[in-house]
Amino acid sequence: KSGNVTYYNNPMWPGEAHSLKMEKLLFQEKSEYQEVLVFESSSYGKVLVLDGIVQLTQKDECAYQEMIAHLPLCSIKTPKNVLVVGGGDGGVLREIARHNSVELIDICEIDKMVIDVSKKFFPELAIGFDDPRVQLHVGDAVEFLRNSPDGKYDAIIVDSSDPVGPAQELVERPFFETLATALRPGGVLCNMAESMWLHTHLIQDMLSVCCETFKGSVHYAWASVPTYPSGVIGFLLCSTEGGPPVDFQNPINPIEQLERAVQHRRELRFYNSEMHRAAFALPSYLRREVPCL
Ligand SMILES: NCCCCCc1nc2ccccc2[nH]1
């Protein structure tokens, strides 16, 4: 049926309602972990919703997928082994594949339905799974990392949903410690870090845990994503100690050099080295609130 899909009273945006006009309902089922919904919107293309929270739309997914992948990968010289936690829609894999220094892309997604739904309705994202470097692991990332050798990864990207469901454990201290152990010295972590307008306390909590856990550098960056409540989404960037210091604000491995190398992939729509630098400019209230920046 067509009409408006409106989300009231979600704890992620108390006191607000967010609405998109729906042309056609395409998929709605409960997986083992969450409700998975796909609909054709009037103005943002197809929309993927998990437990009532918009995860991506065809129109603005580029901002999120490109930033969460290239902010970390353009901050180190030659990323080789990369791990994606979550990311079952495949969009981040599509972006990582642009980096020809990458040799292995492990992805650990807990909900197979997200992968299957993306392949059916979002082929321009699920194309990420076609890259021969991708190794798919369906399951819990905590379990996956328990069996992973220390210091295996140059970069880890946590493309999670909100910590109000299957992703709850991904924002707690033990998991950040597990991530730090899985990274090589001077390795980088980038995880989805909510809205600086709505989740300052959650961001503050995550940042203070990361300042203690990652003895390298810890930074917060953000991007405009109109279909996320408050219109912005943040990224937490951390590097482990013991390697060359990582200066997140000045991409040591600029995407523009890579672009010349690999022409046949879909071109970037959002990320570039200027947007990379700009993403770390923070409002004063956040700079004051955020320790160790
Ligand atoms: N896994 C893709 C990213 C998911 C982000 C979901 C998200 N982004 C938000 C922004 C403001 C409020 C709630 C939000 N929930």
mmCIF file of C-alpha atoms and ligand atoms in Angstrom:
data_model
loop_
_atom_site.group_PDB
_atom_site.id
_atom_site.type_symbol
_atom_site.label_atom_id
_atom_site.label_comp_id
_atom_site.label_asym_id
_atom_site.label_seq_id
_atom_site.Cartn_x
_atom_site.Cartn_y
_atom_site.Cartn_z
ATOM 1 C CA LYS A 1 0.000 0.000 0.000
ATOM 2 C CA SER A 2 1.232 3.558 -0.427
ATOM 3 C CA GLY A 3 1.172 6.232 2.224
ATOM 4 C CA ASN A 4 3.576 7.562 4.818
ATOM 5 C CA VAL A 5 5.924 5.450 6.894
ATOM 6 C CA THR A 6 6.261 7.402 10.133
ATOM 7 C CA TYR A 7 8.490 6.486 13.062
ATOM 8 C CA TYR A 8 7.378 7.961 16.383
ATOM 9 C CA ASN A 9 8.919 7.709 19.840
ATOM 10 C CA ASN A 10 11.994 5.684 19.057
ATOM 11 C CA PRO A 11 14.418 5.888 22.006
ATOM 12 C CA MET A 12 17.086 6.898 19.469
ATOM 13 C CA TRP A 13 15.188 10.153 18.805
ATOM 14 C CA PRO A 14 12.881 10.841 21.772
ATOM 15 C CA GLY A 15 10.252 13.518 21.193
ATOM 16 C CA GLU A 16 10.726 13.449 17.411
ATOM 17 C CA ALA A 17 8.923 11.710 14.550
ATOM 18 C CA HIS A 18 10.436 10.904 11.161
ATOM 19 C CA SER A 19 8.484 10.108 8.060
ATOM 20 C CA LEU A 20 9.051 9.049 4.461
ATOM 21 C CA LYS A 21 6.393 8.757 1.791
ATOM 22 C CA MET A 22 6.086 5.129 0.714
ATOM 23 C CA GLU A 23 5.139 4.217 -2.854
ATOM 24 C CA LYS A 24 5.282 0.435 -2.401
ATOM 25 C CA LEU A 25 6.068 -2.060 0.347
ATOM 26 C CA LEU A 26 8.635 -4.507 -1.051
ATOM 27 C CA PHE A 27 9.580 -6.760 1.908
ATOM 28 C CA GLN A 28 8.644 -7.169 5.549
ATOM 29 C CA GLU A 29 9.710 -10.131 7.713
ATOM 30 C CA LYS A 30 11.149 -10.901 11.113
ATOM 31 C CA SER A 31 14.572 -12.500 11.095
ATOM 32 C CA GLU A 32 16.057 -14.318 14.092
ATOM 33 C CA TYR A 33 17.303 -10.891 15.295
ATOM 34 C CA GLN A 34 15.140 -8.032 14.040
ATOM 35 C CA GLU A 35 12.345 -6.882 11.743
ATOM 36 C CA VAL A 36 13.625 -6.321 8.205
ATOM 37 C CA LEU A 37 11.632 -3.896 6.012
ATOM 38 C CA VAL A 38 12.230 -2.625 2.474
ATOM 39 C CA PHE A 39 10.040 -0.101 0.696
ATOM 40 C CA GLU A 40 10.106 2.088 -2.403
ATOM 41 C CA SER A 41 10.029 5.700 -1.191
ATOM 42 C CA SER A 42 8.870 8.665 -3.277
ATOM 43 C CA SER A 43 12.043 10.679 -2.954
ATOM 44 C CA TYR A 44 14.966 8.547 -1.715
ATOM 45 C CA GLY A 45 14.700 5.383 -3.814
ATOM 46 C CA LYS A 46 14.501 2.081 -1.965
ATOM 47 C CA VAL A 47 14.849 2.179 1.828
ATOM 48 C CA LEU A 48 16.177 -0.522 4.203
ATOM 49 C CA VAL A 49 14.757 -0.384 7.751
ATOM 50 C CA LEU A 50 15.794 -2.596 10.686
ATOM 51 C CA ASP A 51 13.563 -2.582 13.781
ATOM 52 C CA GLY A 52 12.036 0.719 12.722
ATOM 53 C CA ILE A 53 15.348 2.507 12.090
ATOM 54 C CA VAL A 54 16.405 3.580 8.592
ATOM 55 C CA GLN A 55 19.748 1.933 7.791
ATOM 56 C CA LEU A 56 20.142 3.219 4.249
ATOM 57 C CA THR A 57 18.377 4.680 1.254
ATOM 58 C CA GLN A 58 19.551 4.458 -2.347
ATOM 59 C CA LYS A 59 19.807 8.229 -2.585
ATOM 60 C CA ASP A 60 22.067 8.999 0.409
ATOM 61 C CA GLU A 61 23.798 5.696 1.243
ATOM 62 C CA CYS A 62 26.887 6.963 -0.584
ATOM 63 C CA ALA A 63 27.628 9.477 2.191
ATOM 64 C CA TYR A 64 27.655 6.831 4.927
ATOM 65 C CA GLN A 65 29.274 3.934 2.999
ATOM 66 C CA GLU A 66 32.047 6.040 1.458
ATOM 67 C CA MET A 67 32.917 7.883 4.667
ATOM 68 C CA ILE A 68 32.936 4.862 7.001
ATOM 69 C CA ALA A 69 35.241 3.003 4.575
ATOM 70 C CA HIS A 70 37.630 5.713 3.349
ATOM 71 C CA LEU A 71 38.129 7.703 6.561
ATOM 72 C CA PRO A 72 40.113 4.754 8.035
ATOM 73 C CA LEU A 73 41.565 3.265 4.828
ATOM 74 C CA CYS A 74 42.900 6.599 3.510
ATOM 75 C CA SER A 75 44.535 7.209 6.915
ATOM 76 C CA ILE A 76 47.101 4.394 6.607
ATOM 77 C CA LYS A 77 49.612 3.733 3.817
ATOM 78 C CA THR A 78 48.828 0.289 2.444
ATOM 79 C CA PRO A 79 45.830 -1.389 4.134
ATOM 80 C CA LYS A 80 46.036 -5.153 3.457
ATOM 81 C CA ASN A 81 43.815 -7.089 5.891
ATOM 82 C CA VAL A 82 40.446 -5.491 6.639
ATOM 83 C CA LEU A 83 37.590 -6.700 8.858
ATOM 84 C CA VAL A 84 33.992 -5.465 8.564
ATOM 85 C CA VAL A 85 31.705 -6.064 11.553
ATOM 86 C CA GLY A 86 28.063 -5.818 10.429
ATOM 87 C CA GLY A 87 27.744 -4.230 7.004
ATOM 88 C CA GLY A 88 25.530 -7.026 5.688
ATOM 89 C CA ASP A 89 24.084 -4.765 2.975
ATOM 90 C CA GLY A 90 27.467 -4.948 1.200
ATOM 91 C CA GLY A 91 27.910 -1.199 0.655
ATOM 92 C CA VAL A 92 31.077 -0.920 2.753
ATOM 93 C CA LEU A 93 32.578 -3.918 0.896
ATOM 94 C CA ARG A 94 31.945 -2.088 -2.398
ATOM 95 C CA GLU A 95 33.938 0.868 -1.074
ATOM 96 C CA ILE A 96 36.809 -1.149 0.456
ATOM 97 C CA ALA A 97 37.256 -2.861 -2.938
ATOM 98 C CA ARG A 98 38.504 0.448 -4.399
ATOM 99 C CA HIS A 99 41.746 0.012 -2.404
ATOM 100 C CA ASN A 100 43.995 -2.213 -4.505
ATOM 101 C CA SER A 101 46.480 -2.663 -1.634
ATOM 102 C CA VAL A 102 43.770 -4.669 0.200
ATOM 103 C CA GLU A 103 44.301 -8.455 -0.020
ATOM 104 C CA LEU A 104 41.723 -9.828 2.443
ATOM 105 C CA ILE A 105 38.281 -8.505 3.445
ATOM 106 C CA ASP A 106 36.695 -10.508 6.265
ATOM 107 C CA ILE A 107 33.067 -9.607 6.965
ATOM 108 C CA CYS A 108 31.146 -10.841 10.001
ATOM 109 C CA GLU A 109 27.394 -10.181 9.753
ATOM 110 C CA ILE A 110 25.059 -11.762 12.300
ATOM 111 C CA ASP A 111 21.823 -11.632 10.260
ATOM 112 C CA LYS A 112 21.743 -13.566 6.988
ATOM 113 C CA MET A 113 18.378 -12.045 6.088
ATOM 114 C CA VAL A 114 20.038 -8.619 5.713
ATOM 115 C CA ILE A 115 22.473 -10.083 3.168
ATOM 116 C CA ASP A 116 19.754 -11.895 1.208
ATOM 117 C CA VAL A 117 17.451 -8.845 1.190
ATOM 118 C CA SER A 118 20.286 -6.588 0.023
ATOM 119 C CA LYS A 119 21.138 -8.971 -2.841
ATOM 120 C CA LYS A 120 17.494 -8.914 -3.914
ATOM 121 C CA PHE A 121 16.644 -5.215 -3.546
ATOM 122 C CA PHE A 122 19.998 -3.339 -3.440
ATOM 123 C CA PRO A 123 22.245 -4.977 -6.078
ATOM 124 C CA GLU A 124 24.312 -1.779 -6.306
ATOM 125 C CA LEU A 125 25.351 -2.384 -2.680
ATOM 126 C CA ALA A 126 25.413 -6.191 -2.617
ATOM 127 C CA ILE A 127 27.890 -6.074 -5.515
ATOM 128 C CA GLY A 128 30.424 -5.695 -2.680
ATOM 129 C CA PHE A 129 30.089 -9.421 -1.952
ATOM 130 C CA ASP A 130 31.313 -10.303 -5.481
ATOM 131 C CA ASP A 131 34.895 -9.177 -4.831
ATOM 132 C CA PRO A 132 37.175 -12.260 -4.659
ATOM 133 C CA ARG A 133 38.958 -10.834 -1.585
ATOM 134 C CA VAL A 134 35.762 -11.026 0.488
ATOM 135 C CA GLN A 135 35.399 -13.836 3.051
ATOM 136 C CA LEU A 136 31.858 -13.899 4.488
ATOM 137 C CA HIS A 137 31.260 -15.129 8.044
ATOM 138 C CA VAL A 138 27.617 -15.229 9.194
ATOM 139 C CA GLY A 139 27.594 -15.025 12.995
ATOM 140 C CA ASP A 140 28.431 -13.003 16.083
ATOM 141 C CA ALA A 141 31.563 -10.854 15.779
ATOM 142 C CA VAL A 142 32.527 -11.450 19.427
ATOM 143 C CA GLU A 143 32.667 -15.197 18.689
ATOM 144 C CA PHE A 144 34.443 -14.626 15.360
ATOM 145 C CA LEU A 145 37.166 -12.489 16.972
ATOM 146 C CA ARG A 146 37.698 -15.021 19.793
ATOM 147 C CA ASN A 147 39.143 -17.353 17.165
ATOM 148 C CA SER A 148 41.065 -14.663 15.282
ATOM 149 C CA PRO A 149 44.847 -14.208 15.739
ATOM 150 C CA ASP A 150 46.025 -11.057 17.552
ATOM 151 C CA GLY A 151 47.171 -8.198 15.340
ATOM 152 C CA LYS A 152 45.711 -9.696 12.184
ATOM 153 C CA TYR A 153 44.032 -6.585 10.776
ATOM 154 C CA ASP A 154 45.297 -3.261 9.443
ATOM 155 C CA ALA A 155 41.773 -1.836 9.658
ATOM 156 C CA ILE A 156 38.459 -2.791 11.245
ATOM 157 C CA ILE A 157 35.176 -1.121 10.248
ATOM 158 C CA VAL A 158 32.178 -1.590 12.545
ATOM 159 C CA ASP A 159 29.160 -0.850 10.376
ATOM 160 C CA SER A 160 26.576 -1.657 13.025
ATOM 161 C CA SER A 161 22.976 -0.735 13.624
ATOM 162 C CA ASP A 162 22.104 1.099 16.837
ATOM 163 C CA PRO A 163 23.039 -0.349 20.226
ATOM 164 C CA VAL A 164 19.391 -1.153 20.959
ATOM 165 C CA GLY A 165 19.200 -4.751 19.786
ATOM 166 C CA PRO A 166 21.676 -7.182 18.244
ATOM 167 C CA ALA A 167 24.355 -4.442 18.198
ATOM 168 C CA GLN A 168 24.195 -3.631 21.948
ATOM 169 C CA GLU A 169 27.414 -5.483 22.801
ATOM 170 C CA LEU A 170 29.335 -3.645 20.036
ATOM 171 C CA VAL A 171 29.579 -0.424 22.049
ATOM 172 C CA GLU A 172 30.766 -1.950 25.334
ATOM 173 C CA ARG A 173 34.320 -1.891 26.701
ATOM 174 C CA PRO A 174 35.099 -5.623 26.286
ATOM 175 C CA PHE A 175 34.367 -5.405 22.566
ATOM 176 C CA PHE A 176 36.599 -2.353 22.073
ATOM 177 C CA GLU A 177 39.374 -4.273 23.871
ATOM 178 C CA THR A 178 38.803 -7.229 21.553
ATOM 179 C CA LEU A 179 39.023 -4.916 18.538
ATOM 180 C CA ALA A 180 42.267 -3.345 19.784
ATOM 181 C CA THR A 181 43.784 -6.840 20.166
ATOM 182 C CA ALA A 182 42.710 -7.825 16.654
ATOM 183 C CA LEU A 183 44.449 -4.775 15.137
ATOM 184 C CA ARG A 184 48.170 -4.587 14.345
ATOM 185 C CA PRO A 185 50.236 -1.810 15.972
ATOM 186 C CA GLY A 186 49.243 1.415 14.188
ATOM 187 C CA GLY A 187 46.084 -0.275 12.897
ATOM 188 C CA VAL A 188 42.845 1.729 12.638
ATOM 189 C CA LEU A 189 39.260 1.260 13.787
ATOM 190 C CA CYS A 190 36.248 3.135 12.417
ATOM 191 C CA ASN A 191 32.802 2.587 13.835
ATOM 192 C CA MET A 192 29.374 4.123 13.353
ATOM 193 C CA ALA A 193 29.037 6.632 16.179
ATOM 194 C CA GLU A 194 25.492 8.014 16.148
ATOM 195 C CA SER A 195 24.353 11.620 16.040
ATOM 196 C CA MET A 196 26.224 14.450 17.730
ATOM 197 C CA TRP A 197 22.867 16.239 18.121
ATOM 198 C CA LEU A 198 21.039 13.339 19.780
ATOM 199 C CA HIS A 199 23.596 11.049 21.402
ATOM 200 C CA THR A 200 26.251 13.220 23.033
ATOM 201 C CA HIS A 201 26.359 11.062 26.166
ATOM 202 C CA LEU A 202 26.662 7.805 24.237
ATOM 203 C CA ILE A 203 29.414 9.368 22.128
ATOM 204 C CA GLN A 204 31.160 10.637 25.270
ATOM 205 C CA ASP A 205 30.985 7.162 26.835
ATOM 206 C CA MET A 206 32.368 5.496 23.705
ATOM 207 C CA LEU A 207 35.122 8.099 23.382
ATOM 208 C CA SER A 208 36.291 7.743 26.975
ATOM 209 C CA VAL A 209 36.400 3.949 26.647
ATOM 210 C CA CYS A 210 38.365 4.330 23.396
ATOM 211 C CA CYS A 211 40.782 6.893 24.871
ATOM 212 C CA GLU A 212 41.730 4.276 27.495
ATOM 213 C CA THR A 213 41.696 1.292 25.139
ATOM 214 C CA PHE A 214 43.405 2.786 22.063
ATOM 215 C CA LYS A 215 46.650 4.428 23.098
ATOM 216 C CA GLY A 216 47.198 5.827 19.617
ATOM 217 C CA SER A 217 44.829 8.560 18.580
ATOM 218 C CA VAL A 218 41.034 8.848 18.937
ATOM 219 C CA HIS A 219 38.926 11.162 16.796
ATOM 220 C CA TYR A 220 35.300 11.857 15.967
ATOM 221 C CA ALA A 221 34.161 12.720 12.452
ATOM 222 C CA TRP A 222 30.710 13.252 10.971
ATOM 223 C CA ALA A 223 28.775 13.418 7.709
ATOM 224 C CA SER A 224 25.437 14.663 6.472
ATOM 225 C CA VAL A 225 22.946 11.835 5.879
ATOM 226 C CA PRO A 226 19.495 13.406 5.421
ATOM 227 C CA THR A 227 17.522 10.212 6.102
ATOM 228 C CA TYR A 228 19.035 9.707 9.563
ATOM 229 C CA PRO A 229 17.138 11.549 12.287
ATOM 230 C CA SER A 230 18.948 14.884 12.962
ATOM 231 C CA GLY A 231 20.456 14.583 9.474
ATOM 232 C CA VAL A 232 23.952 13.618 10.587
ATOM 233 C CA ILE A 233 25.835 10.475 11.528
ATOM 234 C CA GLY A 234 29.174 10.238 13.303
ATOM 235 C CA PHE A 235 32.243 8.049 13.033
ATOM 236 C CA LEU A 236 34.664 7.114 15.802
ATOM 237 C CA LEU A 237 38.249 6.701 14.552
ATOM 238 C CA CYS A 238 40.903 5.079 16.718
ATOM 239 C CA SER A 239 44.432 3.822 16.128
ATOM 240 C CA THR A 240 46.451 1.385 18.232
ATOM 241 C CA GLU A 241 49.850 2.321 19.653
ATOM 242 C CA GLY A 242 53.175 0.888 18.603
ATOM 243 C CA GLY A 243 52.991 1.751 14.921
ATOM 244 C CA PRO A 244 53.561 4.890 12.890
ATOM 245 C CA PRO A 245 51.353 7.612 14.419
ATOM 246 C CA VAL A 246 48.066 7.994 12.498
ATOM 247 C CA ASP A 247 47.016 11.549 11.645
ATOM 248 C CA PHE A 248 43.364 10.991 10.762
ATOM 249 C CA GLN A 249 42.843 14.569 9.635
ATOM 250 C CA ASN A 250 45.340 14.431 6.775
ATOM 251 C CA PRO A 251 44.821 11.399 4.510
ATOM 252 C CA ILE A 252 48.247 9.817 3.969
ATOM 253 C CA ASN A 253 46.705 7.584 1.278
ATOM 254 C CA PRO A 254 44.481 10.021 -0.642
ATOM 255 C CA ILE A 255 41.631 8.448 -2.609
ATOM 256 C CA GLU A 256 42.369 10.689 -5.628
ATOM 257 C CA GLN A 257 45.584 8.741 -6.296
ATOM 258 C CA LEU A 258 43.634 5.460 -6.113
ATOM 259 C CA GLU A 259 40.923 6.715 -8.435
ATOM 260 C CA ARG A 260 43.385 7.131 -11.280
ATOM 261 C CA ALA A 261 44.485 3.534 -10.737
ATOM 262 C CA VAL A 262 41.064 1.883 -10.908
ATOM 263 C CA GLN A 263 38.658 3.385 -13.426
ATOM 264 C CA HIS A 264 36.113 0.633 -13.964
ATOM 265 C CA ARG A 265 34.360 0.920 -10.582
ATOM 266 C CA ARG A 266 31.347 3.148 -9.969
ATOM 267 C CA GLU A 267 32.646 6.627 -9.218
ATOM 268 C CA LEU A 268 32.619 8.171 -5.756
ATOM 269 C CA ARG A 269 29.570 10.338 -5.050
ATOM 270 C CA PHE A 270 30.418 11.817 -1.661
ATOM 271 C CA TYR A 271 33.928 11.164 -0.317
ATOM 272 C CA ASN A 272 37.034 13.066 -1.391
ATOM 273 C CA SER A 273 40.107 14.289 0.499
ATOM 274 C CA GLU A 274 38.523 17.673 1.245
ATOM 275 C CA MET A 275 35.400 16.035 2.709
ATOM 276 C CA HIS A 276 37.765 13.790 4.670
ATOM 277 C CA ARG A 277 39.490 16.777 6.284
ATOM 278 C CA ALA A 278 36.242 18.685 6.810
ATOM 279 C CA ALA A 279 34.626 15.699 8.561
ATOM 280 C CA PHE A 280 36.851 16.231 11.619
ATOM 281 C CA ALA A 281 35.813 19.860 12.145
ATOM 282 C CA LEU A 282 33.621 19.755 15.249
ATOM 283 C CA PRO A 283 31.167 22.176 16.867
ATOM 284 C CA SER A 284 32.567 23.804 19.997
ATOM 285 C CA TYR A 285 30.179 22.029 22.382
ATOM 286 C CA LEU A 286 31.431 18.682 21.118
ATOM 287 C CA ARG A 287 35.110 19.624 21.328
ATOM 288 C CA ARG A 288 34.554 20.671 24.949
ATOM 289 C CA GLU A 289 32.608 17.486 25.798
ATOM 290 C CA VAL A 290 34.984 15.139 24.115
ATOM 291 C CA PRO A 291 38.090 14.151 26.062
ATOM 292 C CA CYS A 292 41.477 13.337 24.522
ATOM 293 C CA LEU A 293 40.780 14.911 21.133
HETATM 294 N N1 LIG B 1 24.339 0.376 9.725
HETATM 295 C C1 LIG B 1 24.086 1.593 9.032
HETATM 296 C C2 LIG B 1 24.044 2.778 9.917
HETATM 297 C C3 LIG B 1 22.926 2.725 10.899
HETATM 298 C C4 LIG B 1 22.701 4.068 11.556
HETATM 299 C C5 LIG B 1 21.327 4.135 12.079
HETATM 300 C C6 LIG B 1 21.021 5.419 12.749
HETATM 301 N N2 LIG B 1 21.491 6.618 12.459
HETATM 302 C C7 LIG B 1 20.889 7.508 13.299
HETATM 303 C C8 LIG B 1 20.979 8.886 13.440
HETATM 304 C C9 LIG B 1 20.192 9.520 14.409
HETATM 305 C C10 LIG B 1 19.344 8.778 15.194
HETATM 306 C C11 LIG B 1 19.270 7.405 15.051
HETATM 307 C C12 LIG B 1 20.049 6.776 14.089
HETATM 308 N N3 LIG B 1 20.169 5.494 13.717
#
